[in-house]
Every structure is written in structure tokens, then in C-alpha cells.
Short mmCIF file of C-alpha atoms in Angstrom, two decimals:
data_model
loop_
_atom_site.label_atom_id
_atom_site.label_comp_id
_atom_site.label_asym_id
_atom_site.label_seq_id
_atom_site.Cartn_x
_atom_site.Cartn_y
_atom_site.Cartn_z
CA MET A 1 -166.61 -12.89 28.70
CA SER A 2 -163.11 -14.54 28.78
CA PRO A 3 -159.86 -13.02 27.59
CA ARG A 4 -158.32 -13.61 24.28
CA SER A 5 -154.93 -13.19 22.47
CA VAL A 6 -154.66 -10.56 19.63
CA LEU A 7 -151.95 -11.51 16.90
CA ARG A 8 -150.65 -8.23 15.14
CA LEU A 9 -148.14 -8.85 12.54
CA ALA A 10 -148.20 -12.50 12.25
CA ASP A 11 -147.44 -14.22 8.90
CA TRP A 12 -150.36 -16.36 7.43
CA ALA A 13 -150.20 -18.76 4.08
CA ILE A 14 -153.21 -19.33 1.96
CA THR A 15 -153.08 -22.40 0.00
CA VAL A 16 -155.37 -25.13 -1.73
CA ASP A 17 -157.14 -27.07 0.93
CA ARG A 18 -155.69 -30.27 1.01
CA GLU A 19 -156.95 -31.33 4.53
CA PRO A 20 -158.61 -34.60 4.91
CA GLY A 21 -162.48 -34.48 3.49
CA ALA A 22 -161.58 -31.31 1.23
CA SER A 23 -162.86 -31.95 -2.07
CA GLY A 24 -160.85 -31.03 -5.33
CA PRO A 25 -161.39 -28.60 -7.69
CA VAL A 26 -164.88 -28.23 -8.80
CA HIS A 27 -165.72 -27.63 -12.64
CA GLU A 28 -168.57 -25.79 -14.32
CA THR A 29 -169.36 -24.51 -17.91
CA GLU A 30 -171.41 -21.75 -18.60
CA CYS A 31 -173.03 -20.37 -21.61
CA THR A 32 -172.06 -16.91 -22.13
CA THR A 33 -175.09 -16.38 -24.52
CA CYS A 34 -178.24 -17.42 -22.48
CA HIS A 35 -176.86 -18.09 -18.94
CA GLU A 36 -177.52 -21.75 -18.48
CA SER A 37 -174.91 -23.72 -16.80
CA SER A 38 -173.66 -27.47 -16.07
CA ALA A 39 -173.97 -28.98 -13.01
CA PRO A 40 -170.92 -29.07 -10.78
CA SER A 41 -168.46 -32.15 -11.15
CA GLU A 42 -165.27 -32.77 -10.24
CA ASN A 43 -164.32 -33.74 -13.27
CA ARG A 44 -163.86 -31.44 -16.32
CA THR A 45 -165.18 -33.61 -19.09
CA ALA A 46 -168.92 -33.56 -17.63
CA PRO A 47 -169.35 -29.83 -18.04
CA GLU A 48 -167.51 -29.82 -21.40
CA ASP A 49 -170.15 -32.73 -22.62
CA TRP A 50 -172.90 -30.60 -21.28
CA ALA A 51 -171.54 -27.55 -23.29
CA LEU A 52 -171.41 -29.51 -26.61
CA ARG A 53 -175.08 -31.08 -26.25
CA HIS A 54 -176.30 -27.47 -25.12
CA THR A 55 -174.83 -26.14 -28.52
CA GLY A 56 -176.39 -29.35 -30.41
CA ARG A 57 -179.73 -27.72 -29.23
CA ASN A 58 -179.14 -24.12 -29.43
CA PRO A 59 -176.66 -24.01 -32.56
CA ASP A 60 -176.14 -20.19 -31.89
CA HIS A 61 -174.98 -20.60 -28.17
CA ARG A 62 -171.17 -21.33 -29.09
CA GLY A 63 -169.45 -19.07 -26.37
CA TYR A 64 -168.71 -20.70 -22.84
CA ARG A 65 -167.02 -19.76 -19.53
CA ALA A 66 -165.30 -22.38 -17.71
CA ILE A 67 -165.24 -22.04 -13.83
CA THR A 68 -163.27 -23.76 -11.69
CA THR A 69 -163.81 -23.19 -7.96
CA SER A 70 -161.09 -24.31 -5.50
CA LEU A 71 -161.49 -24.35 -1.72
CA LEU A 72 -158.46 -22.44 0.07
CA ARG A 73 -157.38 -22.83 3.53
CA VAL A 74 -155.49 -20.14 5.74
CA THR A 75 -152.87 -21.48 7.83
CA PRO A 76 -149.92 -19.75 10.42
CA ALA A 77 -146.78 -19.60 8.43
CA PRO A 78 -143.59 -20.46 10.06
CA GLY A 79 -142.58 -17.86 12.61
CA ASN A 80 -146.26 -17.54 13.48
CA PRO A 81 -147.14 -18.38 17.39
CA LEU A 82 -150.17 -20.11 16.26
CA ARG A 83 -148.44 -22.59 13.73
CA GLU A 84 -147.09 -24.93 16.89
CA GLU A 85 -151.39 -24.93 17.97
CA CYS A 86 -152.40 -26.45 14.25
CA ARG A 87 -149.88 -29.35 14.86
#
């Protein structure tokens, strides 16, 4: 077993992941009546179109939940000794 450092009371920051290759927000729409949902999409139009078509097929399904998933990343904040290692 190798020795390792333990950082206590170090500052960290959590932000939207903007690393190369990270995806942007992913949008979905879920029917609150039957809980069917659209396919995930990086644009909002496709899930909204799905909801309109779903109501067209099911006229009494009129409530929807908009779900947006964003990826987050935790990074060492200024003053954290690990910040220099990340550069």
C-alpha cells in the first residue's frame, strides 16, 4: 500500500462541466399523466415536439415535466494545494 495525502479543509468549486468532450445540457419531457417520456436531446425542440405529438394521441394528457440534466465538475478552488496539479 502506498502512502497518500489527506487534505482537510481544502476549498473546492463545483461548476458546469466545460472540459473538452463534455456534453451540454440534455433535455427530456415527461408526461405527468402516464409517465412516458421523450428521448433525451441536446436541443429543447425535440422533447417539446414529442409532448405536442403525445397530447395529440392522448388529448387528456396535458401536463408535462421538463427535465434538464447538466454535467458538473468539481475542481480545486484557489488556495487548494491540488489546484496547481490540475494545470
